[in-house]
XYZ file of C-alpha atoms in Angstrom:
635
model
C 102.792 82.268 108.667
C 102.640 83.648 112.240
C 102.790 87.419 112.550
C 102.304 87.843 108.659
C 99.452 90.017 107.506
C 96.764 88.130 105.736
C 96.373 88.442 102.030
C 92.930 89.680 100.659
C 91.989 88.330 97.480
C 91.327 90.484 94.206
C 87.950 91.643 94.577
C 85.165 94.253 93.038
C 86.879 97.258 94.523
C 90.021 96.214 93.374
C 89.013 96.122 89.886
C 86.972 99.477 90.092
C 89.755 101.379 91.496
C 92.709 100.388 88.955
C 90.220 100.991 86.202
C 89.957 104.244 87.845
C 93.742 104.664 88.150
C 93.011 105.176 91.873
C 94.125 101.964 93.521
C 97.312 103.445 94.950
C 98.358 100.304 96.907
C 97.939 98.007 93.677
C 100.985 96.400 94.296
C 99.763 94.835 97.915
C 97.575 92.622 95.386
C 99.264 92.116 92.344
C 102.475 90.512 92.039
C 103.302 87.496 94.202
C 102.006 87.517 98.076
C 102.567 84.510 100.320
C 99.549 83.786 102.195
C 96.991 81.040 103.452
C 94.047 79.636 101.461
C 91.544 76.724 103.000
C 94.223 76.013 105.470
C 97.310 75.832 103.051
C 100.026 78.007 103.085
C 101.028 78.665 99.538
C 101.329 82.135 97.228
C 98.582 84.405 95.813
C 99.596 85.251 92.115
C 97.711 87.968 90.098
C 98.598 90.065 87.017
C 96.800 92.523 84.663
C 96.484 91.570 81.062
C 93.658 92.643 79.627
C 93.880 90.599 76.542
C 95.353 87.370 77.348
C 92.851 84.692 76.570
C 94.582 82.680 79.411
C 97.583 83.001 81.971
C 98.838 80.651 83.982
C 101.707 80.857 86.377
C 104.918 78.652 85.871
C 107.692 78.142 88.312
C 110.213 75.941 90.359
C 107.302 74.717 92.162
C 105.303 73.378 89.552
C 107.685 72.201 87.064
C 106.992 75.237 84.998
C 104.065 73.332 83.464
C 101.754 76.081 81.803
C 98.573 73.980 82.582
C 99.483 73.367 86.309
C 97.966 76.990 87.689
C 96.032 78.308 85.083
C 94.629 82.231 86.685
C 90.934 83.102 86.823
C 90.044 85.916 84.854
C 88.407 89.158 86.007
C 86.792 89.740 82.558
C 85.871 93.203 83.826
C 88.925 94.791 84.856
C 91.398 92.249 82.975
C 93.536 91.230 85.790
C 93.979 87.385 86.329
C 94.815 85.664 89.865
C 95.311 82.194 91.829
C 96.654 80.555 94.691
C 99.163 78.197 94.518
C 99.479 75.968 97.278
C 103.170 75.001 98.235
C 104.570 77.838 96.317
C 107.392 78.946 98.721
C 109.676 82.607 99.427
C 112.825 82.728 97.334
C 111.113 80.386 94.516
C 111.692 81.496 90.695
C 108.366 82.024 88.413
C 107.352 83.945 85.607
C 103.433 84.085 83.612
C 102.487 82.228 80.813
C 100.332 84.594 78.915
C 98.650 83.027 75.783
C 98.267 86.256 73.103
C 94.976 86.386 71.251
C 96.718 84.798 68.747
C 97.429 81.800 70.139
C 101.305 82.466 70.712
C 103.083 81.723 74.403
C 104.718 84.545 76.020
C 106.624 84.325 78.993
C 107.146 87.232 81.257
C 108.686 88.203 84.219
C 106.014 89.819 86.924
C 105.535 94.085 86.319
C 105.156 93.951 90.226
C 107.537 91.124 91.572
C 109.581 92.522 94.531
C 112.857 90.447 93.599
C 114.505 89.451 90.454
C 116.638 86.880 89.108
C 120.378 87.913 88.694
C 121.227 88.854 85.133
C 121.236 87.524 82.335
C 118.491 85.123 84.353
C 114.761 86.740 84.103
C 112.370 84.830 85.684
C 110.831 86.512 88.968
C 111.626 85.422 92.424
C 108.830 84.896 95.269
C 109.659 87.439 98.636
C 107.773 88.469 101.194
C 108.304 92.247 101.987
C 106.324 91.669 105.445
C 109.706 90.445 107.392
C 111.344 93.697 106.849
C 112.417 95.478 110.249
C 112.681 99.146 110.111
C 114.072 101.196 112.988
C 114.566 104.824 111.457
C 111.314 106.069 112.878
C 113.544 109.155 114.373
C 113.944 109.986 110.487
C 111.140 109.644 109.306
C 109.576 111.628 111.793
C 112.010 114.137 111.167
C 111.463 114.056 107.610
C 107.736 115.256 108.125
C 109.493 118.992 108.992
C 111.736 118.978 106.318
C 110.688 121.558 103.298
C 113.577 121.265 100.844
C 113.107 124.746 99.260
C 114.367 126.228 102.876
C 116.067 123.551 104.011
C 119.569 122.341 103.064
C 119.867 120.068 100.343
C 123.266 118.886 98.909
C 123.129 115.348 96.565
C 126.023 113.188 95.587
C 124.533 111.630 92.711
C 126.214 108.191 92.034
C 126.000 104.475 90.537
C 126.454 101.733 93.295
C 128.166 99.246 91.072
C 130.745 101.355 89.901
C 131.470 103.457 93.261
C 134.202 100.715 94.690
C 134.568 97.444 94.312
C 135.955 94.017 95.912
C 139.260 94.234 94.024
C 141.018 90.600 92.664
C 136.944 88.723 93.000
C 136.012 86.097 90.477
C 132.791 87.964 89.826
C 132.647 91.207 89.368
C 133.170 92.265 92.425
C 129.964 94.560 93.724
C 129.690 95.579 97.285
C 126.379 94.392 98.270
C 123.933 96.785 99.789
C 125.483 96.242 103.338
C 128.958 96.910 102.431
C 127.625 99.870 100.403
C 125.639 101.413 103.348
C 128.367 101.196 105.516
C 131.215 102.446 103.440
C 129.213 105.187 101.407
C 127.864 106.613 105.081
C 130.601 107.024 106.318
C 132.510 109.144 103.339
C 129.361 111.071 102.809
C 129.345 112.467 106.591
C 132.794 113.048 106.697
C 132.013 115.023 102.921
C 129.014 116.922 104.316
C 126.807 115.833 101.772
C 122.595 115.791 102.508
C 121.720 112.987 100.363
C 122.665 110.611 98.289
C 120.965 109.795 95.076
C 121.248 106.314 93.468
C 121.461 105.631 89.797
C 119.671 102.441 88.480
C 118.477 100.636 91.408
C 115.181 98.948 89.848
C 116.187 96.050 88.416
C 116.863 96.072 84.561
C 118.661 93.617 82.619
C 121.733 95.578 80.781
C 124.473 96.849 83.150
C 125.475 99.529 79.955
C 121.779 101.242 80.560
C 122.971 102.333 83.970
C 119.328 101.208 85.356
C 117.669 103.549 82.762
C 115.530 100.516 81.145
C 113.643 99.476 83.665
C 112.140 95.534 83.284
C 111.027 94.748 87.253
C 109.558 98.307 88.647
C 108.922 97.317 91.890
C 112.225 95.480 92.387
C 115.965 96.540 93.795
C 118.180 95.076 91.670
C 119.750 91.758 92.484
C 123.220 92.744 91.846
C 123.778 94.008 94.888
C 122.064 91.544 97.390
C 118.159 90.803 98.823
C 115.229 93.349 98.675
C 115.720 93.054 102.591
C 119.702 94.056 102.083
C 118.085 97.242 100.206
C 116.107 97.597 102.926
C 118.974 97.631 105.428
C 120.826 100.136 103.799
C 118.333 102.642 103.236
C 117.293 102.102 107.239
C 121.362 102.544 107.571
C 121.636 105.581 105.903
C 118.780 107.096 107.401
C 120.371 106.504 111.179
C 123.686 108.221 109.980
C 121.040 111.132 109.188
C 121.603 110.887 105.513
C 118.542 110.767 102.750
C 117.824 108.768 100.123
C 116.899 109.743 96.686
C 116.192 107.193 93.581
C 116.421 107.782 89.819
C 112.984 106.978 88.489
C 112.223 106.419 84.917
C 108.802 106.638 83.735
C 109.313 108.253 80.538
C 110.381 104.260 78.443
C 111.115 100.911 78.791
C 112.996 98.172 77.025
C 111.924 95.874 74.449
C 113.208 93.291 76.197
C 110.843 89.822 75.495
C 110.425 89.204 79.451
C 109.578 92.553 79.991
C 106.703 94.748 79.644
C 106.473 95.390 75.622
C 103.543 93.479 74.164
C 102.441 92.197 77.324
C 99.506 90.668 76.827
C 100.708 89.859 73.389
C 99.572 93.285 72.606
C 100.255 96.603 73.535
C 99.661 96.409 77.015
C 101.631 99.151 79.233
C 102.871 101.248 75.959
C 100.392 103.203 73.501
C 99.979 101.551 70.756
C 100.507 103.840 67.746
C 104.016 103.704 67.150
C 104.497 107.185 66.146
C 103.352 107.655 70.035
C 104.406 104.214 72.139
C 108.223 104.501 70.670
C 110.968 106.214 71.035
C 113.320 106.543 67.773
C 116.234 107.681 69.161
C 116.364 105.319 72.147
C 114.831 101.850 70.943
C 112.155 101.809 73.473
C 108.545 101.934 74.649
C 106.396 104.662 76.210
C 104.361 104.288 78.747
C 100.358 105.005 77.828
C 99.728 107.694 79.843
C 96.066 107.704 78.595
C 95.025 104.687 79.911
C 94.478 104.609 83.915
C 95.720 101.308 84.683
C 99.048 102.327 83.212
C 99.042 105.730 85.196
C 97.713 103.534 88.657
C 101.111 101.216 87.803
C 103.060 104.216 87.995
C 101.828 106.061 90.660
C 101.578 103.187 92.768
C 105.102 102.136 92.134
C 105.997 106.098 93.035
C 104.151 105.112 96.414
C 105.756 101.886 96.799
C 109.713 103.460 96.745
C 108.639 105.511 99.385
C 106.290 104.256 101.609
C 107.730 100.529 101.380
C 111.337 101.396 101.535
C 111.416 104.583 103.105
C 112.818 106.298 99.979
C 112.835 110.027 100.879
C 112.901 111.891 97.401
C 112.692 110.170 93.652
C 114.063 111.939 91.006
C 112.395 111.880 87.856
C 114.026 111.000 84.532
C 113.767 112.470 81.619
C 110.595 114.722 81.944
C 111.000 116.819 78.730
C 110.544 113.478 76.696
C 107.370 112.888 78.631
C 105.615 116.048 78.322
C 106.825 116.846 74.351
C 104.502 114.463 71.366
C 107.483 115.376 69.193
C 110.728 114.275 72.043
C 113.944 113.491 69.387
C 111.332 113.007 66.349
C 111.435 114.003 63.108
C 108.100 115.232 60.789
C 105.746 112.191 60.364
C 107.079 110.344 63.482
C 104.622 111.511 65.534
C 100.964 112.400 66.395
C 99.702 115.987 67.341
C 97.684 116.645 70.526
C 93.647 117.354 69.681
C 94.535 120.929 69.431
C 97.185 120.385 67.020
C 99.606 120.862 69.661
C 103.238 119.136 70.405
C 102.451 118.727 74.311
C 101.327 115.215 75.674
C 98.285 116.176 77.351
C 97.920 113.028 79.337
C 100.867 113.048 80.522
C 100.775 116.697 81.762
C 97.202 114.964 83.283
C 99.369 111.929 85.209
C 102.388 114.448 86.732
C 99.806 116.573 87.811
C 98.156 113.085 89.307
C 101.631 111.905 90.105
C 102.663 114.615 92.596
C 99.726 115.546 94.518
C 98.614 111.813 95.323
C 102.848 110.871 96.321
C 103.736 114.729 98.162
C 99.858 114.605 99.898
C 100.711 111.527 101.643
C 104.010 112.076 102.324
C 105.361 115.276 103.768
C 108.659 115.885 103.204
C 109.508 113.930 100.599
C 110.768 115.438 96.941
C 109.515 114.787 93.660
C 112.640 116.019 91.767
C 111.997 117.153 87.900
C 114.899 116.611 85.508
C 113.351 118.266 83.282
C 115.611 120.033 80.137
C 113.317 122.592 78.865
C 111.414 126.170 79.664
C 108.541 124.097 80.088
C 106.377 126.618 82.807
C 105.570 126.353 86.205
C 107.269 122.362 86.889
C 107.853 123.230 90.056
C 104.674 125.351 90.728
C 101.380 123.025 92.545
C 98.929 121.211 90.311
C 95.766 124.094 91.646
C 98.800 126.744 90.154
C 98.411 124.460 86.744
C 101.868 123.439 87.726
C 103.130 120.370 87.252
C 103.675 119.762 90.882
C 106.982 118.677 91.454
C 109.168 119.908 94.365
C 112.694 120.648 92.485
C 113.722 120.630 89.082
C 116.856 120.375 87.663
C 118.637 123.567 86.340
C 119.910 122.238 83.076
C 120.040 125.815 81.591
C 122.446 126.739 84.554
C 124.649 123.706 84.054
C 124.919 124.748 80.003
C 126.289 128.179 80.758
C 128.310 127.000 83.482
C 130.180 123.752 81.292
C 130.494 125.959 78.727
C 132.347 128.551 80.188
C 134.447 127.101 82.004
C 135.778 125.257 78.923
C 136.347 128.635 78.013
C 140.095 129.688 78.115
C 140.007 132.429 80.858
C 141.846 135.213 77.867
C 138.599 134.376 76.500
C 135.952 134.437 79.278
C 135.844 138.636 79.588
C 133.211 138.316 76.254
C 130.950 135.565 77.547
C 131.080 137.240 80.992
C 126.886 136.757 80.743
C 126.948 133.681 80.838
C 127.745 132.732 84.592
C 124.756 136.033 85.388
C 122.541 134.571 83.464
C 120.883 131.917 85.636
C 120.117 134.535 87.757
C 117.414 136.526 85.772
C 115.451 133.041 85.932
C 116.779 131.863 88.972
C 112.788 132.109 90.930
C 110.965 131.048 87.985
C 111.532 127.457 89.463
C 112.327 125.316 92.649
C 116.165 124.909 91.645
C 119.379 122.332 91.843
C 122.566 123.306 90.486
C 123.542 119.872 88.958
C 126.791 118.784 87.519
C 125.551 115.093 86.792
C 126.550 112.376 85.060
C 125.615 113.221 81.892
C 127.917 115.806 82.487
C 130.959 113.325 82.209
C 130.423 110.384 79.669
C 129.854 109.643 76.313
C 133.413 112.006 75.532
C 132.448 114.711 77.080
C 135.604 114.000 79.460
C 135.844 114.559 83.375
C 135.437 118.070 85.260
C 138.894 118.287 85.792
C 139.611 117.904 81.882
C 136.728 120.176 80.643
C 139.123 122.839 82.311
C 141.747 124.922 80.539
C 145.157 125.014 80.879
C 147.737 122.667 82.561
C 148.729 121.317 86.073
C 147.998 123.661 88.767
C 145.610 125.998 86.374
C 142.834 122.862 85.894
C 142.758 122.526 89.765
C 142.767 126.312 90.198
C 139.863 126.736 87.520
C 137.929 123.678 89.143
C 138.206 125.097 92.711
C 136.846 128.655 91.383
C 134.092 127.017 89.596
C 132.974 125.003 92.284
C 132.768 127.971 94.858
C 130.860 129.370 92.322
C 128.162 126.871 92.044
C 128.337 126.669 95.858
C 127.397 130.587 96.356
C 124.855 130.473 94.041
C 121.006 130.329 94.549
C 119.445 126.585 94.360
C 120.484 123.312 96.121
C 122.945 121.528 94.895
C 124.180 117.571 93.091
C 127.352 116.870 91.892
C 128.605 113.307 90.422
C 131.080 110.587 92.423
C 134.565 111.102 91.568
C 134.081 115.175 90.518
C 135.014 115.795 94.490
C 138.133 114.756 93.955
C 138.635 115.209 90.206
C 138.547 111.963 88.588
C 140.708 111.592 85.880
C 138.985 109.639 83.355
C 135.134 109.687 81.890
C 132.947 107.941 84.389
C 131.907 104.296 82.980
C 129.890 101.412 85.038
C 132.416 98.901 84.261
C 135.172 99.710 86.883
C 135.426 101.384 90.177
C 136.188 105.390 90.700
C 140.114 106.179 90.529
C 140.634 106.328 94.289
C 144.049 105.863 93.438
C 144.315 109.448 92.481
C 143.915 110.285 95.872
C 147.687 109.511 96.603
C 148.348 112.698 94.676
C 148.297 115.983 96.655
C 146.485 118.233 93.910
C 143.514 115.329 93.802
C 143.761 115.658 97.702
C 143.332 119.281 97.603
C 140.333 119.521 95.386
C 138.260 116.746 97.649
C 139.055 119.091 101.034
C 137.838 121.799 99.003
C 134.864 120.458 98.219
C 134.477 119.272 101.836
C 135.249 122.671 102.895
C 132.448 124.224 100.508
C 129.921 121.321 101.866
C 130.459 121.498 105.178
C 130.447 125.552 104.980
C 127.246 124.922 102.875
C 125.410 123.496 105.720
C 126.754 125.735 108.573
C 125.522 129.039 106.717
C 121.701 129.281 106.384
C 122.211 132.554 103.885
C 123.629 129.248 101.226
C 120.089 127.866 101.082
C 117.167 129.125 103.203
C 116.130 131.816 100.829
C 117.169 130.242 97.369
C 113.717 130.908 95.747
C 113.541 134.381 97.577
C 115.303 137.855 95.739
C 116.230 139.073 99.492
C 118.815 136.314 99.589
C 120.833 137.098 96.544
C 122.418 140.118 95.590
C 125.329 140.502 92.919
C 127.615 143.179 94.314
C 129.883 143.290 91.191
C 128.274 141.403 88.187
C 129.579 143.532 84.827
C 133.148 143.116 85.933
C 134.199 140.979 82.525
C 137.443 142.887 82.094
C 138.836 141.199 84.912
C 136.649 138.013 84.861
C 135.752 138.688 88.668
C 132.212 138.006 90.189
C 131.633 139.010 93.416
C 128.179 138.418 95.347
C 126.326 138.048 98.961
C 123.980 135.748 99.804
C 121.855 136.645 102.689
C 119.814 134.825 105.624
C 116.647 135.581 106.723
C 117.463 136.897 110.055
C 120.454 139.200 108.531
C 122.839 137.745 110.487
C 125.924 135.451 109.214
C 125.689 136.798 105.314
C 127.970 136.185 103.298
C 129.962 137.821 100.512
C 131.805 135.637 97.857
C 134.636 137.222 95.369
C 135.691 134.642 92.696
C 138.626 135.427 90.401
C 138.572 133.137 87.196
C 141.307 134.232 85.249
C 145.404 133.213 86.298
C 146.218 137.055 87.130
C 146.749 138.321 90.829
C 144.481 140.962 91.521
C 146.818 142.685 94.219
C 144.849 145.719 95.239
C 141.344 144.263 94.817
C 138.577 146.168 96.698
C 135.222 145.379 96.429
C 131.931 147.026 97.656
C 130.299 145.792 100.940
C 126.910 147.432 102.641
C 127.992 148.675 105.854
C 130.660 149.747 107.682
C 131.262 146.631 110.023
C 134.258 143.969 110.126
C 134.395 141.139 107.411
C 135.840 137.776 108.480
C 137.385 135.808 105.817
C 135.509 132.254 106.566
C 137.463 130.609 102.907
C 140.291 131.345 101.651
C 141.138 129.270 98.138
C 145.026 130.114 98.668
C 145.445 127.612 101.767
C 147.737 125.031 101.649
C 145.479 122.170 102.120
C 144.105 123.349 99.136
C 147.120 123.562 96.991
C 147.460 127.382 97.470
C 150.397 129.292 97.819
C 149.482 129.555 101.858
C 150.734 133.171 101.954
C 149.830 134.538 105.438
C 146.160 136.944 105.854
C 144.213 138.566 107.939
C 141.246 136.708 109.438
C 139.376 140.343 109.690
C 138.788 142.585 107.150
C 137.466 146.253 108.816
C 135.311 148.467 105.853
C 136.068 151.874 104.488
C 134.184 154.602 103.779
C 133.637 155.466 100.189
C 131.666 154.259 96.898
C 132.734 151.117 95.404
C 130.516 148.867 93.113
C 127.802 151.323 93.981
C 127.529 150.210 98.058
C 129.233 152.938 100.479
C 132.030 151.230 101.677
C 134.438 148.592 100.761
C 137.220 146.153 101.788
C 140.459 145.346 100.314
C 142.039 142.041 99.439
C 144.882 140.428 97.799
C 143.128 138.589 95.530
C 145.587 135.770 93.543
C 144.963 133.915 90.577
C 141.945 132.205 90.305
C 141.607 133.005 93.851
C 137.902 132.230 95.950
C 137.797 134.489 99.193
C 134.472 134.083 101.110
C 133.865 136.448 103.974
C 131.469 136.455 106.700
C 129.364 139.778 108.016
């Protein structure tokens, strides 16, 4: 035990301050802590159950006898603890909770570090304490970092399903090693900013993606060791990329290890049923009323990022948190005490949530993905905001799916639709997101949401994608859309790399490198997204000709640019378009390259103004504009 922190048993405090919902480092006590008692080294076990009439811990190293470590309870605060001598790191266990009734329940630990691989489910003793961490240089970094002004660009993915070991026996998952080294490596080359990881807590069905959560404070064991999830995010951070997590604590799984009925009875979830379940999805909801629940929360918030270094967790499905009524019909659920459909309590905990996890850690994100027009998410808790740093633009990702399904003949009459965003666009701290959701459950791919056929779906896809890339808010997009994955996404195989034989699928992925890396270089792309000063539509009524031309500006002035996007299949051979002054344009992107399965005609890297009105701005520049052509121009 040399070197290793001492454990402090549960005591007075400890009880006051969950009761309180205040104890933010919970999770140092509860859960299982190796550690030294009378001279013994051995493990100090403690749960909350506030109305087990006895719990007792069972395991490899007591035969998984239910009388061989029966817990003292804390009859004040509810949470039950003891030391078991001999107990040793990498040992499986679970508590033996007897229900007021009488009945034996058996569940894995709400604050074990390590799970069991699936379908196992017991809990596995680790000691978090022999972590190394050398990504100070981050971190410290990371305290400067404001990601409204700074650049933020996400590939949002699922480890399992990235790549895998092809020809294996199992199934064939890179561990988190193999992930780190492999996913750092494409991401630089990309340009991305961060990458965000789908399902990492560990949750026992593979098809739920890691959105039913049974071990909270746990990586999953798919992919290796707590400590191998340690080295990658340590990795990452030395390559200079971020880390962001899904986090769900809007439900969780019925599952009989898990945390439904804990104690025998509802425990973690409220427990009216027409408020602790949700109809639609077959799960529980958290309490948000009671403060031990909230402190479990919180804390594990804390835990992701001060423990593992986590830089930003984005928050799953907010809407269904804040609404009483979320996917319910009449008589399903149970109005606020003004008669109201919003969850008061839980407007209470984000407000909680997000001052305690952004006060004690500058620079990380708390990112909202949040579906509604609910006000001021992104606004701070003494704005009655909610507090959070970003929020999904889910209203900007309707319009934008939606008409680019569209085909172009069509687009002139829903030419509003890709303005739109704008009119709202400082309402909120924003990300553009084309997500996952975006490309399952037959919805299809990017590439197939396009019209047309061959080069027309790449051409549309390219245009759309500049698009997104000019306009105001920081930006996610899905594995596989870079390079325009055939088929839906699903968690059971590996992307389509093969695709990448193909020279059109080769095109798209160095255009989106292109758009990344220029993304990065130009501060006017995301140092005053939430400002008006750094957006200005030059041309945005031109729906005849389904053109949209725009600049977005830096806060200096200097290196602006203006973006022209063309989204129907018709040249545009004598294009002019209004610019401010009467200066030389550079053309910085040019969609009709060859590497980017353009025609390659031949043009001029300068573009000197005229004098003379166009798009009400006194001078202009001409350009061959082809079909669904992108030219981006520097000035």
């Amino acid at each position: 035990m040399d070197g290793k922190k001492t454990y402090q048993e549960i005591g007075e405090l400890d009880s006051y301050l969950l009761g309180q919902g205040t104890h933010y480092d919970i999770y140092q006590k509860l859960g299982a802590h190796l550690g030294e008692k009378d001279g013994e080294e051995g493990v100090f076990f403690a749960t909350w159950a506030p109305r087990a009439k006895r719990v007792s811990v069972v395991g490899e190293f007591n035969g998984w006898d239910e009388h061989a470590a029966v817990m003292t309870p804390d009859t004040g605060a509810g949470i039950h603890s003891v030391f078991v001598p001999g107990a040793k790191e990498g040992q499986l266990y679970k508590f033996c909770l007897q229900t007021p009734t009488g009945e034996l329940l058996y569940k894995a630990d709400p604050y074990a570090n390590y799970a069991e691989l699936r379908p196992g489910t017991a809990s596995r003793i680790f000691d978090l304490d022999k972590i190394k961490w050398s990504d100070s240089a981050w971190l410290k970094k990371r305290q400067r970092f404001q990601c409204t002004k700074d650049p933020v660009s996400i590939y949002e993915m699922h480890l399992g399903s990235w790549r895998r070991h092809p020809g294996r026996e199992d199934e064939g998952f890179y561990n988190y090693r193999e992930f780190a080294e492999s996913i750092a490596q494409y991401v630089t080359e990309m340009g991305y900013t961060h990458v965000e990881l789908m399902g990492i807590a560990e949750h026992p069905f593979d098809g739920s993606w890691g959105y039913q959560v049974t071990g909270y404070f746990a990586p999953t064991s798919r992919y290796g060791t707590p400590e191998d999830f340690a080295w990658m995010v340590n990795y990452l951070h030395k390559q200079g990329i971020g880390v962001i997590l899904d986090w769900v604590p809007a439900h969780f799984p019925k599952d009989a290890h898990g945390l439904a009925n804990f104690d025998g009875t509802p425990t973690y979830e409220y427990a009216d049923p027409k408020m602790g379940e949700h109809p639609d999805w077959g799960t529980k909801i958290f309490d948000f009323g009671r403060s031990e629940v909230q402190n479990f929360l919180i804390a594990n918030a804390l835990f992701w990022i001060e423990n593992f270094h986590v830089d930003g967790l984005r928050v799953d499905a907010v809407a269904s948190i804040l609404y009483l009524d979320y996917g319910k019909e009449d008589g399903q659920w149970v109005a606020n005490k003004y008669g109201g459909n919003k969850n008061l309590e839980a407007v209470g905990f984000f407000k909680h949530l997000n001052s305690v996890v952004l006060g004690r850690n500058q620079g990380a994100m708390m990112i909202a993905e949040e579906s509604t027009a609910w006000p001021k998410v992104t606004a701070p808790a003494e704005d009655d905001g909610l507090g959070f740093s970003l929020k999904w633009n889910m209203g900007w990702m309707h319009d934008f799916t939606e008409y680019m399904k569209l085909d172009p003949y069509f687009r002139k009459e829903h030419h509003h639709q890709m303005t739109f965003a704008m009119s709202y666009a400082y309402s909120e701290n924003y990300i553009l997101v084309l997500s996952h959701d975006e490309v399952v459950h037959m919805k299809g791919s990017m590439i197939n949401k396009m019209p047309g056929l061959g080069f027309d779906k790449y051409a549309n896809l390219k245009v759309g994608y500049a698009f997104m890339f000019g306009h105001s808010g920081k930006k996610l997009l899905f594995m596989g859309q870079e390079f325009a994955q055939l088929r839906e996404w699903s968690e059971e195989r590996e992307l389509d790399w093969f695709l990448l034989q193909e020279p059109e699928h080769q095109a798209l992925q160095a255009w989106v490198k292109e758009l990344l890396h220029l993304y990065k270089e130009y501060p006017a792309l995301y140092e005053l997204d939430n400002d008006p000063a750094g957006f200005e539509w030059v041309n945005a009524d031109d729906g005849y000709r389904s053109i949209y031309s725009f600049m977005r500006k830096s806060k200096s002035g200097k290196k602006s640019l203006l973006f022209v996007c063309n989204f129907t299949p018709i040249a545009r051979e004598d294009y002019r378009v209004g610019v401010p002054s009467g200066k030389d344009y550079t053309l910085v992107l040019n969609s009709d390259a060859k590497k980017y399965g353009g025609e390659g005609t031949r043009r001029k890297k300068v573009y000197p103004a005229k004098k003379g009105e166009c798009d009400g701005l006194p001078y202009s520049i001409g350009y061959k504009l082809p079909p669904f052509g992108v030219a981006v121009f520097e000035f």
